[in-house]
PDB file of C-alpha atoms in Angstrom:
ATOM      1  CA  MET Q   1      52.571  55.166  29.850  1.00 52.00           C
ATOM      2  CA  GLY Q   2      55.892  56.549  31.041  1.00 54.00           C
ATOM      3  CA  ALA Q   3      58.432  59.142  30.263  1.00 55.00           C
ATOM      4  CA  LYS Q   4      62.171  58.990  30.305  1.00 55.00           C
ATOM      5  CA  LEU Q   5      64.077  61.888  31.473  1.00 57.00           C
ATOM      6  CA  GLY Q   6      67.561  62.134  30.040  1.00 56.00           C
ATOM      7  CA  SER Q   7      70.213  64.602  30.995  1.00 55.00           C
ATOM      8  CA  VAL Q   8      73.800  65.177  29.942  1.00 53.00           C
ATOM      9  CA  VAL Q   9      76.227  64.845  32.712  1.00 55.00           C
ATOM     10  CA  GLY Q  10      79.930  65.453  31.966  1.00 56.00           C
ATOM     11  CA  GLY Q  11      79.443  65.067  28.175  1.00 54.00           C
ATOM     12  CA  ARG Q  12      77.809  61.679  28.657  1.00 53.00           C
ATOM     13  CA  ALA Q  13      74.094  61.125  28.302  1.00 54.00           C
ATOM     14  CA  ARG Q  14      72.417  59.344  31.022  1.00 53.00           C
ATOM     15  CA  GLY Q  15      70.253  56.606  29.975  1.00 52.00           C
ATOM     16  CA  GLY Q  16      69.952  52.863  30.235  1.00 53.00           C
ATOM     17  CA  SER Q  17      68.783  51.045  33.288  1.00 57.00           C
ATOM     18  CA  ASP Q  18      69.707  53.649  35.872  1.00 57.00           C
ATOM     19  CA  ASP Q  19      67.145  56.210  34.429  1.00 65.00           C
ATOM     20  CA  LEU Q  20      64.409  57.444  36.719  1.00 72.00           C
ATOM     21  CA  ALA Q  21      61.144  57.054  34.841  1.00 73.00           C
ATOM     22  CA  GLU Q  22      57.906  58.677  35.904  1.00 76.00           C
ATOM     23  CA  ASN Q  23      55.033  56.185  36.221  1.00 74.00           C
ATOM     24  CA  HIS Q  24      51.673  57.630  35.493  1.00 78.00           C
ATOM     25  CA  GLU Q  25      49.716  54.446  36.081  1.00 81.00           C
ATOM     26  CA  ILE Q  26      47.468  53.950  39.148  1.00 80.00           C
ATOM     27  CA  ASN Q  27      48.007  50.804  41.024  1.00 83.00           C
ATOM     28  CA  VAL Q  28      44.455  49.513  41.478  1.00 83.00           C
ATOM     29  CA  THR Q  29      45.236  46.266  43.412  1.00 86.00           C
ATOM     30  CA  PRO Q  30      44.729  47.888  46.820  1.00 87.00           C
ATOM     31  CA  PHE Q  31      41.315  49.307  45.585  1.00 89.00           C
ATOM     32  CA  ILE Q  32      40.257  45.850  44.377  1.00 91.00           C
ATOM     33  CA  ASP Q  33      41.246  44.353  47.698  1.00 92.00           C
ATOM     34  CA  VAL Q  34      39.211  47.021  49.691  1.00 93.00           C
ATOM     35  CA  MET Q  35      36.221  46.490  47.416  1.00 94.00           C
ATOM     36  CA  LEU Q  36      36.231  42.701  47.893  1.00 95.00           C
ATOM     37  CA  VAL Q  37      36.563  43.065  51.655  1.00 94.00           C
ATOM     38  CA  LEU Q  38      33.540  45.450  51.617  1.00 94.00           C
ATOM     39  CA  LEU Q  39      31.561  43.144  49.333  1.00 94.00           C
ATOM     40  CA  ILE Q  40      32.147  40.300  51.826  1.00 93.00           C
ATOM     41  CA  ILE Q  41      31.094  42.500  54.855  1.00 91.00           C
ATOM     42  CA  PHE Q  42      27.882  43.567  53.197  1.00 88.00           C
ATOM     43  CA  MET Q  43      27.082  40.053  52.025  1.00 89.00           C
ATOM     44  CA  VAL Q  44      27.460  38.824  55.634  1.00 87.00           C
ATOM     45  CA  ALA Q  45      25.657  41.835  57.262  1.00 84.00           C
ATOM     46  CA  ALA Q  46      22.718  42.154  54.864  1.00 81.00           C
ATOM     47  CA  PRO Q  47      20.859  39.126  55.974  1.00 77.00           C
ATOM     48  CA  LEU Q  48      21.329  40.080  59.654  1.00 75.00           C
ATOM     49  CA  ALA Q  49      19.775  43.530  58.952  1.00 70.00           C
ATOM     50  CA  THR Q  50      16.387  42.128  58.116  1.00 65.00           C
ATOM     51  CA  VAL Q  51      13.826  41.533  60.753  1.00 55.00           C
ATOM     52  CA  ASP Q  52      12.283  38.096  60.509  1.00 52.00           C
ATOM     53  CA  LEU Q  53       9.790  36.374  62.589  1.00 46.00           C
ATOM     54  CA  GLY Q  54       9.851  32.645  62.593  1.00 50.00           C
ATOM     55  CA  VAL Q  55       6.325  32.052  61.287  1.00 43.00           C
ATOM     56  CA  ASP Q  56       5.376  29.154  59.106  1.00 50.00           C
ATOM     57  CA  LEU Q  57       2.561  30.436  56.971  1.00 47.00           C
ATOM     58  CA  PRO Q  58       0.218  27.981  55.301  1.00 52.00           C
ATOM     59  CA  ALA Q  59      -0.074  28.037  51.463  1.00 58.00           C
ATOM     60  CA  SER Q  60      -3.296  29.058  49.855  1.00 53.00           C
ATOM     61  CA  ALA Q  61      -4.470  27.881  46.382  1.00 58.00           C
ATOM     62  CA  VAL Q  62      -7.687  30.130  46.511  1.00 54.00           C
ATOM     63  CA  GLU Q  63      -8.162  32.659  43.822  1.00 61.00           C
ATOM     64  CA  PRO Q  64      -9.092  36.229  44.878  1.00 52.00           C
ATOM     65  CA  SER Q  65     -12.860  36.681  45.280  1.00 59.00           C
ATOM     66  CA  PRO Q  66     -14.544  38.545  42.494  1.00 66.00           C
ATOM     67  CA  ARG Q  67     -16.038  41.942  43.054  1.00 70.00           C
ATOM     68  CA  PRO Q  68     -19.750  41.779  43.627  1.00 74.00           C
ATOM     69  CA  ASP Q  69     -22.098  42.998  40.823  1.00 78.00           C
ATOM     70  CA  LYS Q  70     -23.673  45.575  43.247  1.00 83.00           C
ATOM     71  CA  PRO Q  71     -21.391  46.340  46.123  1.00 86.00           C
ATOM     72  CA  VAL Q  72     -22.924  47.982  49.197  1.00 88.00           C
ATOM     73  CA  PHE Q  73     -20.988  51.170  50.112  1.00 87.00           C
ATOM     74  CA  VAL Q  74     -21.335  52.847  53.552  1.00 90.00           C
ATOM     75  CA  THR Q  75     -19.881  56.329  53.395  1.00 89.00           C
ATOM     76  CA  VAL Q  76     -18.941  58.634  56.355  1.00 90.00           C
ATOM     77  CA  LYS Q  77     -19.081  62.186  55.157  1.00 88.00           C
ATOM     78  CA  PRO Q  78     -16.974  65.149  56.594  1.00 87.00           C
ATOM     79  CA  ASP Q  79     -20.139  66.327  58.477  1.00 90.00           C
ATOM     80  CA  LEU Q  80     -20.248  62.789  60.096  1.00 89.00           C
ATOM     81  CA  SER Q  81     -23.501  61.832  58.303  1.00 89.00           C
ATOM     82  CA  VAL Q  82     -23.663  58.279  57.150  1.00 91.00           C
ATOM     83  CA  ALA Q  83     -24.858  57.270  53.682  1.00 90.00           C
ATOM     84  CA  VAL Q  84     -25.765  53.786  52.359  1.00 90.00           C
ATOM     85  CA  GLY Q  85     -25.046  53.916  48.608  1.00 85.00           C
ATOM     86  CA  GLU Q  86     -26.102  57.439  47.568  1.00 85.00           C
ATOM     87  CA  ASP Q  87     -28.846  57.855  50.377  1.00 86.00           C
ATOM     88  CA  VAL Q  88     -28.035  59.581  53.584  1.00 89.00           C
ATOM     89  CA  VAL Q  89     -29.522  57.698  56.566  1.00 91.00           C
ATOM     90  CA  ALA Q  90     -29.654  58.245  60.325  1.00 91.00           C
ATOM     91  CA  ARG Q  91     -27.354  56.189  62.448  1.00 89.00           C
ATOM     92  CA  ASP Q  92     -30.261  54.471  64.280  1.00 90.00           C
ATOM     93  CA  ALA Q  93     -31.612  53.495  60.880  1.00 90.00           C
ATOM     94  CA  LEU Q  94     -28.433  52.088  59.481  1.00 90.00           C
ATOM     95  CA  THR Q  95     -29.247  48.376  60.367  1.00 90.00           C
ATOM     96  CA  SER Q  96     -32.661  48.370  58.725  1.00 91.00           C
ATOM     97  CA  THR Q  97     -31.271  50.200  55.685  1.00 92.00           C
ATOM     98  CA  LEU Q  98     -28.450  47.696  55.309  1.00 91.00           C
ATOM     99  CA  ASP Q  99     -30.793  44.730  55.800  1.00 90.00           C
ATOM    100  CA  SER Q 100     -32.881  46.010  52.883  1.00 90.00           C
ATOM    101  CA  ALA Q 101     -29.792  46.712  50.741  1.00 89.00           C
ATOM    102  CA  THR Q 102     -28.313  43.247  51.315  1.00 89.00           C
ATOM    103  CA  GLN Q 103     -31.651  41.405  51.343  1.00 88.00           C
ATOM    104  CA  GLY Q 104     -30.974  40.317  54.858  1.00 86.00           C
ATOM    105  CA  LYS Q 105     -27.629  38.600  53.959  1.00 88.00           C
ATOM    106  CA  LYS Q 106     -25.319  39.278  56.906  1.00 89.00           C
ATOM    107  CA  ASP Q 107     -22.390  37.625  55.287  1.00 88.00           C
ATOM    108  CA  GLU Q 108     -22.284  40.026  52.386  1.00 89.00           C
ATOM    109  CA  ARG Q 109     -19.189  42.270  52.364  1.00 90.00           C
ATOM    110  CA  ILE Q 110     -19.724  45.952  53.225  1.00 90.00           C
ATOM    111  CA  PHE Q 111     -17.404  48.486  51.627  1.00 88.00           C
ATOM    112  CA  LEU Q 112     -16.690  51.337  54.155  1.00 89.00           C
ATOM    113  CA  ARG Q 113     -15.315  54.601  52.988  1.00 87.00           C
ATOM    114  CA  ALA Q 114     -14.653  57.891  54.819  1.00 86.00           C
ATOM    115  CA  ASP Q 115     -13.546  61.386  54.042  1.00 85.00           C
ATOM    116  CA  LYS Q 116     -10.006  62.335  55.135  1.00 83.00           C
ATOM    117  CA  ALA Q 117     -11.530  64.884  57.511  1.00 85.00           C
ATOM    118  CA  VAL Q 118     -13.344  62.142  59.493  1.00 87.00           C
ATOM    119  CA  SER Q 119     -11.389  61.234  62.700  1.00 90.00           C
ATOM    120  CA  TYR Q 120     -10.491  57.627  63.527  1.00 89.00           C
ATOM    121  CA  GLY Q 121     -12.840  57.480  66.530  1.00 92.00           C
ATOM    122  CA  ASP Q 122     -15.857  58.422  64.309  1.00 91.00           C
ATOM    123  CA  LEU Q 123     -14.939  55.787  61.738  1.00 90.00           C
ATOM    124  CA  MET Q 124     -14.678  53.246  64.528  1.00 93.00           C
ATOM    125  CA  GLU Q 125     -18.075  54.297  65.730  1.00 93.00           C
ATOM    126  CA  VAL Q 126     -19.531  53.472  62.405  1.00 92.00           C
ATOM    127  CA  MET Q 127     -17.602  50.147  62.259  1.00 93.00           C
ATOM    128  CA  ASN Q 128     -18.974  49.221  65.639  1.00 93.00           C
ATOM    129  CA  LEU Q 129     -22.549  49.929  64.368  1.00 92.00           C
ATOM    130  CA  LEU Q 130     -21.890  47.664  61.469  1.00 92.00           C
ATOM    131  CA  ARG Q 131     -20.534  45.002  63.648  1.00 93.00           C
ATOM    132  CA  ASN Q 132     -23.417  45.232  66.141  1.00 92.00           C
ATOM    133  CA  ALA Q 133     -25.809  44.907  63.204  1.00 90.00           C
ATOM    134  CA  GLY Q 134     -24.220  41.518  62.326  1.00 91.00           C
ATOM    135  CA  TYR Q 135     -22.094  42.703  59.404  1.00 91.00           C
ATOM    136  CA  LEU Q 136     -18.639  41.267  60.090  1.00 90.00           C
ATOM    137  CA  LYS Q 137     -17.130  41.409  56.648  1.00 89.00           C
ATOM    138  CA  ILE Q 138     -16.174  45.065  56.288  1.00 90.00           C
ATOM    139  CA  ALA Q 139     -13.679  46.238  53.595  1.00 86.00           C
ATOM    140  CA  LEU Q 140     -12.023  49.695  53.827  1.00 82.00           C
ATOM    141  CA  VAL Q 141     -11.962  51.609  50.608  1.00 78.00           C
ATOM    142  CA  GLY Q 142      -9.059  54.035  49.696  1.00 73.00           C
ATOM    143  CA  LEU Q 143      -7.522  55.518  46.668  1.00 66.00           C
ATOM    144  CA  ASP Q 144      -4.868  53.683  44.719  1.00 58.00           C
ATOM    145  CA  SER Q 145      -1.657  55.913  45.017  1.00 56.00           C
ATOM    146  CA  ARG Q 146       0.334  53.957  42.482  1.00 51.00           C
ATOM    147  CA  SER Q 147      -0.949  55.903  39.478  1.00 47.00           C
TER     148      SER Q 147
END
């Protein structure tokens, strides 16, 4: 898209090849060159920006374990009382209550949940009680924040 400017000089109209024409087109070639250089820089720099540890992990073909029919929940309430299922129990009676809830199966998974107000140290105390009782499979329960 261009425009010719003509003028009359000495009775003769200027025109032809010696006209000055305004060019309203943008030359995009330098922009394309810059974009290609930036693309190459990012393609080289992106793999270097990731943190990788050289670990060769084994493959697993095991399906996830199904949820048990009657899971055993241990709950730490905000007042630091401990409940097995819906029943509040004393901390020294936790082992016997869990043994009766799991029928003495120490390899059963225990689902541990705690209120937000419970401190990390208090939660670790209950985890240590479970470990000392012989229950080593402990799953921590939380809310799903994806929804």
